[in-house]
């Protein structure tokens, strides 16, 4: 669209293609209207700045949102330039509006695809929980400058008898069980705790505590929640969990070492028939 404004910024001319793409039925009804009035309230300050720049002899280009006369949502690449008279004075303003809606939509889709790829890279697709990468990143951040008076507990959680469910009812039932387990675990934690699925039937929990007893109480709540039977595809399924706990900074100060020590405690519980928790020693 090609539009000409008077020096005050009022619309005095629009070309035929502009009238069509702006969906204007009768140009005479909008002739003389301030150009900024055609734009949504949120866009008017930017349009006013562009008009002021053209009035000062400069050209300004910007991307703005503005519906057509009939309300069709559109994005425009808008430029405003001065038109000078024979003495070099600014006598008119030239506005060029190019429809860039499709490009804007593509840009938004690419951005959404990227805020989606990043999510998938850091979350477990089955349960929606943070994955190992996300969990370790969060642990690293929490361990920076850790206050010894406000320790962190790392719980390594492994399901007991999960393989039996997979072998007898199939992998789809196993997946359904993991989703239900994730839901029950979420019910045992606070907003500031971080629950993750590390892979298979292995979960991990990062818990800010004031003393080890806080971590023990969380572990006991998890064991009680997972002891209750699950309903999977019309079948009643009973499982349990083994939990190993490592404390920072007492047991270590890095994410890798704390997860390793929590696993050591977990394996001790597994060796003693599971369905219990232990602290790393």
Tab-separated table of C-alpha atoms in Angstrom:
chain	number	residue	atom	x	y	z
A	1	UNK	CA	0.000	0.000	0.000
A	2	UNK	CA	1.228	3.502	-0.887
A	3	UNK	CA	-0.175	6.295	1.245
A	4	UNK	CA	0.548	10.030	1.165
A	5	UNK	CA	0.048	12.135	4.279
A	6	UNK	CA	0.047	15.883	4.631
A	7	UNK	CA	2.848	17.358	6.712
A	8	UNK	CA	0.701	17.107	9.841
A	9	UNK	CA	0.301	13.335	9.365
A	10	UNK	CA	-3.249	13.192	7.961
A	11	UNK	CA	-4.058	10.701	5.183
A	12	UNK	CA	-4.674	12.394	1.810
A	13	UNK	CA	-4.015	9.626	-0.750
A	14	UNK	CA	-3.995	5.813	-0.984
A	15	UNK	CA	-3.265	3.836	-4.131
A	16	UNK	CA	-5.598	1.178	-5.579
A	17	UNK	CA	-3.681	-1.877	-4.293
A	18	UNK	CA	-3.566	-0.253	-0.863
A	19	UNK	CA	-7.317	0.261	-0.848
A	20	UNK	CA	-7.784	-3.428	-1.707
A	21	UNK	CA	-5.369	-4.951	0.807
A	22	UNK	CA	-6.531	-2.566	3.548
A	23	UNK	CA	-10.129	-3.618	2.683
A	24	UNK	CA	-11.326	-0.004	2.392
A	25	UNK	CA	-14.772	0.321	0.774
A	26	UNK	CA	-14.729	4.092	0.251
A	27	UNK	CA	-11.494	6.067	0.524
A	28	UNK	CA	-13.370	9.366	0.861
A	29	UNK	CA	-14.677	8.278	4.270
A	30	UNK	CA	-11.132	8.022	5.673
A	31	UNK	CA	-9.483	10.862	3.752
A	32	UNK	CA	-8.125	13.504	6.121
A	33	UNK	CA	-8.078	11.182	9.145
A	34	UNK	CA	-4.810	11.207	11.197
A	35	UNK	CA	-2.700	8.277	10.040
A	36	UNK	CA	-2.001	7.098	13.599
A	37	UNK	CA	-5.748	6.652	14.164
A	38	UNK	CA	-5.771	3.628	11.846
A	39	UNK	CA	-3.528	1.640	14.231
A	40	UNK	CA	-4.346	-0.119	17.515
A	41	UNK	CA	-3.695	1.880	20.663
A	42	UNK	CA	-0.609	-0.169	21.538
A	43	UNK	CA	1.017	0.579	18.164
A	44	UNK	CA	0.277	4.310	18.022
A	45	UNK	CA	3.341	5.533	19.945
A	46	UNK	CA	5.633	3.775	17.443
A	47	UNK	CA	3.657	5.170	14.486
A	48	UNK	CA	3.796	8.669	16.005
A	49	UNK	CA	7.578	8.391	16.332
A	50	UNK	CA	7.837	7.377	12.677
A	51	UNK	CA	5.659	10.344	11.615
A	52	UNK	CA	7.759	12.718	13.717
A	53	UNK	CA	10.960	11.364	12.171
A	54	UNK	CA	9.581	11.900	8.644
A	55	UNK	CA	8.525	15.426	9.576
A	56	UNK	CA	12.157	16.061	10.545
A	57	UNK	CA	13.385	14.786	7.186
A	58	UNK	CA	14.289	11.236	8.238
A	59	UNK	CA	13.050	7.818	7.145
A	60	UNK	CA	11.939	5.322	9.786
A	61	UNK	CA	10.976	1.689	9.219
A	62	UNK	CA	9.180	-0.575	11.668
A	63	UNK	CA	7.014	-3.674	11.900
A	64	UNK	CA	3.572	-3.056	13.389
A	65	UNK	CA	0.346	-4.951	13.921
A	66	UNK	CA	-2.853	-3.474	12.538
A	67	UNK	CA	-6.136	-5.018	11.351
A	68	UNK	CA	-7.635	-4.055	8.019
A	69	UNK	CA	-10.727	-1.848	7.809
A	70	UNK	CA	-12.836	-5.017	8.102
A	71	UNK	CA	-10.936	-6.347	11.110
A	72	UNK	CA	-8.666	-8.906	9.420
A	73	UNK	CA	-5.539	-9.304	11.569
A	74	UNK	CA	-2.392	-8.264	9.703
A	75	UNK	CA	1.261	-7.400	10.324
A	76	UNK	CA	2.865	-4.636	8.262
A	77	UNK	CA	6.381	-3.598	7.327
A	78	UNK	CA	5.779	0.155	7.538
A	79	UNK	CA	8.157	2.910	6.444
A	80	UNK	CA	7.588	6.649	6.635
A	81	UNK	CA	9.683	9.061	4.573
A	82	UNK	CA	9.646	12.813	3.818
A	83	UNK	CA	8.519	14.199	0.449
A	84	UNK	CA	10.247	17.534	-0.155
A	85	UNK	CA	9.127	20.499	-2.244
A	86	UNK	CA	11.297	22.448	-4.690
A	87	UNK	CA	12.917	24.365	-1.835
A	88	UNK	CA	13.875	21.167	-0.004
A	89	UNK	CA	11.283	21.620	2.735
A	90	UNK	CA	9.164	18.654	3.888
A	91	UNK	CA	5.805	19.119	2.174
A	92	UNK	CA	4.259	15.631	2.402
A	93	UNK	CA	4.963	12.275	4.062
A	94	UNK	CA	5.139	8.971	2.190
A	95	UNK	CA	3.968	5.805	3.940
A	96	UNK	CA	4.687	2.384	2.428
A	97	UNK	CA	2.882	-0.563	4.067
A	98	UNK	CA	3.822	-4.116	3.048
A	99	UNK	CA	1.849	-7.109	4.354
A	100	UNK	CA	4.293	-9.383	6.244
A	101	UNK	CA	1.706	-11.460	8.120
A	102	UNK	CA	2.862	-14.775	6.651
A	103	UNK	CA	6.489	-14.064	7.559
A	104	UNK	CA	5.426	-13.127	11.104
A	105	UNK	CA	3.449	-16.347	11.444
A	106	UNK	CA	6.416	-18.388	10.223
A	107	UNK	CA	8.648	-16.581	12.699
A	108	UNK	CA	6.237	-17.365	15.531
A	109	UNK	CA	6.062	-21.034	14.487
A	110	UNK	CA	9.844	-21.292	14.421
A	111	UNK	CA	10.080	-19.681	17.866
A	112	UNK	CA	7.404	-22.010	19.232
A	113	UNK	CA	9.166	-24.987	17.687
A	114	UNK	CA	12.449	-23.939	19.313
A	115	UNK	CA	10.308	-23.082	22.971
A	116	UNK	CA	9.095	-26.860	22.212
A	117	UNK	CA	12.459	-28.482	21.284
A	118	UNK	CA	14.066	-26.992	24.388
A	119	UNK	CA	11.216	-28.385	26.509
A	120	UNK	CA	11.573	-31.855	24.966
A	121	UNK	CA	15.339	-31.782	25.501
A	122	UNK	CA	14.865	-31.199	29.232
A	123	UNK	CA	11.700	-33.158	30.032
A	124	UNK	CA	10.592	-36.761	29.992
A	125	UNK	CA	8.002	-37.263	27.267
A	126	UNK	CA	6.185	-40.074	29.089
A	127	UNK	CA	5.538	-38.385	32.445
A	128	UNK	CA	6.190	-34.720	31.674
A	129	UNK	CA	8.692	-34.563	34.536
A	130	UNK	CA	12.123	-32.963	34.215
A	131	UNK	CA	14.687	-35.418	32.821
A	132	UNK	CA	18.235	-36.217	33.941
A	133	UNK	CA	19.720	-33.211	32.111
A	134	UNK	CA	17.261	-30.805	33.719
A	135	UNK	CA	17.734	-32.387	37.136
A	136	UNK	CA	21.525	-32.171	37.030
A	137	UNK	CA	21.409	-28.561	35.813
A	138	UNK	CA	19.095	-27.677	38.699
A	139	UNK	CA	21.338	-29.498	41.170
A	140	UNK	CA	24.400	-27.631	39.899
A	141	UNK	CA	22.589	-24.321	40.353
A	142	UNK	CA	21.356	-25.236	43.845
A	143	UNK	CA	24.828	-26.345	44.954
A	144	UNK	CA	26.464	-23.037	44.016
A	145	UNK	CA	27.095	-21.168	47.225
A	146	UNK	CA	25.146	-23.730	49.267
A	147	UNK	CA	24.519	-22.620	52.855
A	148	UNK	CA	25.648	-25.435	55.235
A	149	UNK	CA	22.785	-24.425	57.529
A	150	UNK	CA	20.281	-25.136	54.727
A	151	UNK	CA	21.406	-28.481	53.288
A	152	UNK	CA	20.008	-30.309	50.277
A	153	UNK	CA	18.822	-33.897	50.171
A	154	UNK	CA	19.047	-35.954	46.986
A	155	UNK	CA	16.728	-38.959	46.876
A	156	UNK	CA	17.291	-41.728	44.342
A	157	UNK	CA	14.030	-43.651	43.923
A	158	UNK	CA	13.741	-47.008	42.175
A	159	UNK	CA	10.529	-49.008	41.836
A	160	UNK	CA	10.372	-52.534	43.207
A	161	UNK	CA	8.774	-55.220	41.021
A	162	UNK	CA	8.361	-52.888	38.037
A	163	UNK	CA	9.964	-55.446	35.693
A	164	UNK	CA	7.359	-57.971	36.774
A	165	UNK	CA	4.572	-55.618	35.661
A	166	UNK	CA	6.256	-55.056	32.302
A	167	UNK	CA	6.790	-58.778	31.761
A	168	UNK	CA	3.272	-59.845	32.713
A	169	UNK	CA	1.077	-56.978	31.491
A	170	UNK	CA	3.261	-55.510	28.725
A	171	UNK	CA	5.092	-52.253	28.102
A	172	UNK	CA	1.944	-50.165	27.621
A	173	UNK	CA	0.830	-51.145	31.106
A	174	UNK	CA	4.313	-50.352	32.361
A	175	UNK	CA	4.097	-46.888	30.810
A	176	UNK	CA	0.690	-46.319	32.387
A	177	UNK	CA	2.115	-47.358	35.750
A	178	UNK	CA	5.023	-44.924	35.427
A	179	UNK	CA	2.611	-42.070	34.733
A	180	UNK	CA	0.575	-42.962	37.819
A	181	UNK	CA	3.738	-43.235	39.900
A	182	UNK	CA	4.783	-39.758	38.742
A	183	UNK	CA	1.409	-38.429	39.846
A	184	UNK	CA	1.705	-39.973	43.311
A	185	UNK	CA	5.266	-38.714	43.729
A	186	UNK	CA	4.115	-35.211	42.828
A	187	UNK	CA	1.583	-35.507	45.634
A	188	UNK	CA	4.363	-36.127	48.153
A	189	UNK	CA	6.481	-33.061	47.427
A	190	UNK	CA	6.394	-29.305	47.973
A	191	UNK	CA	6.541	-26.588	45.355
A	192	UNK	CA	10.248	-25.925	45.987
A	193	UNK	CA	11.229	-29.601	45.562
A	194	UNK	CA	12.320	-30.897	42.154
A	195	UNK	CA	11.143	-34.297	40.956
A	196	UNK	CA	12.619	-35.914	37.840
A	197	UNK	CA	12.482	-39.183	35.940
A	198	UNK	CA	16.029	-40.194	35.141
A	199	UNK	CA	15.086	-43.145	32.941
A	200	UNK	CA	13.332	-46.514	33.153
A	201	UNK	CA	11.750	-46.842	36.589
A	202	UNK	CA	14.328	-44.547	38.204
A	203	UNK	CA	13.242	-41.222	39.672
A	204	UNK	CA	15.146	-38.584	41.625
A	205	UNK	CA	14.116	-35.851	44.010
A	206	UNK	CA	15.966	-32.730	45.127
A	207	UNK	CA	14.720	-31.474	48.501
A	208	UNK	CA	15.890	-28.376	50.412
A	209	UNK	CA	15.836	-29.363	54.119
A	210	UNK	CA	16.807	-28.015	57.530
A	211	UNK	CA	17.890	-31.405	58.875
A	212	UNK	CA	18.164	-35.013	57.633
A	213	UNK	CA	14.917	-35.924	59.385
A	214	UNK	CA	13.054	-33.805	56.814
A	215	UNK	CA	14.404	-36.023	54.034
A	216	UNK	CA	13.507	-39.139	56.005
A	217	UNK	CA	9.902	-37.949	56.369
A	218	UNK	CA	9.681	-37.278	52.620
A	219	UNK	CA	11.018	-40.773	51.901
A	220	UNK	CA	8.486	-42.323	54.266
A	221	UNK	CA	5.654	-40.425	52.559
A	222	UNK	CA	6.803	-41.703	49.165
A	223	UNK	CA	7.020	-45.298	50.393
A	224	UNK	CA	3.509	-45.082	51.826
A	225	UNK	CA	2.103	-43.562	48.621
A	226	UNK	CA	3.635	-46.223	46.384
A	227	UNK	CA	2.562	-49.093	48.629
A	228	UNK	CA	-1.104	-48.414	47.804
A	229	UNK	CA	-2.247	-50.658	44.894
A	230	UNK	CA	-2.508	-49.257	41.358
A	231	UNK	CA	-5.294	-49.958	38.867
A	232	UNK	CA	-3.751	-50.645	35.431
A	233	UNK	CA	-5.965	-51.744	32.525
A	234	UNK	CA	-8.446	-53.415	34.869
A	235	UNK	CA	-5.717	-55.157	36.844
A	236	UNK	CA	-4.698	-54.412	40.433
A	237	UNK	CA	-0.944	-53.934	40.627
A	238	UNK	CA	1.130	-53.752	43.802
A	239	UNK	CA	4.672	-52.435	43.780
A	240	UNK	CA	6.980	-50.669	46.197
A	241	UNK	CA	10.079	-48.523	46.093
A	242	UNK	CA	13.653	-48.419	47.322
A	243	UNK	CA	15.112	-45.022	48.200
A	244	UNK	CA	18.686	-43.916	48.776
A	245	UNK	CA	19.451	-40.497	50.230
A	246	UNK	CA	22.605	-38.361	50.011
A	247	UNK	CA	23.017	-35.044	51.798
A	248	UNK	CA	24.814	-31.945	50.586
A	249	UNK	CA	27.229	-30.649	51.685
A	250	UNK	CA	27.767	-33.516	54.141
A	251	UNK	CA	28.223	-36.240	51.519
A	252	UNK	CA	29.419	-34.217	48.550
A	253	UNK	CA	29.227	-30.930	46.707
A	254	UNK	CA	28.711	-31.968	43.065
A	255	UNK	CA	25.653	-33.283	41.283
A	256	UNK	CA	27.467	-36.377	39.987
A	257	UNK	CA	28.861	-37.401	43.372
A	258	UNK	CA	25.569	-36.860	45.195
A	259	UNK	CA	23.609	-38.921	42.676
A	260	UNK	CA	26.270	-41.624	42.886
A	261	UNK	CA	26.133	-41.733	46.689
A	262	UNK	CA	22.333	-41.759	46.687
A	263	UNK	CA	22.519	-44.740	44.317
A	264	UNK	CA	24.965	-46.522	46.659
A	265	UNK	CA	22.433	-46.194	49.476
A	266	UNK	CA	19.662	-47.304	47.098
A	267	UNK	CA	21.542	-50.489	46.139
A	268	UNK	CA	21.957	-51.312	49.816
A	269	UNK	CA	18.185	-51.096	50.232
A	270	UNK	CA	17.691	-53.273	47.138
A	271	UNK	CA	20.073	-55.846	48.615
A	272	UNK	CA	17.907	-55.970	51.705
A	273	UNK	CA	14.733	-56.753	49.693
A	274	UNK	CA	13.692	-53.151	49.065
A	275	UNK	CA	10.634	-51.185	50.178
A	276	UNK	CA	12.683	-49.031	52.502
A	277	UNK	CA	15.087	-46.079	52.542
A	278	UNK	CA	18.635	-45.506	53.691
A	279	UNK	CA	21.030	-42.598	54.004
A	280	UNK	CA	24.457	-42.873	52.406
A	281	UNK	CA	27.172	-43.897	54.857
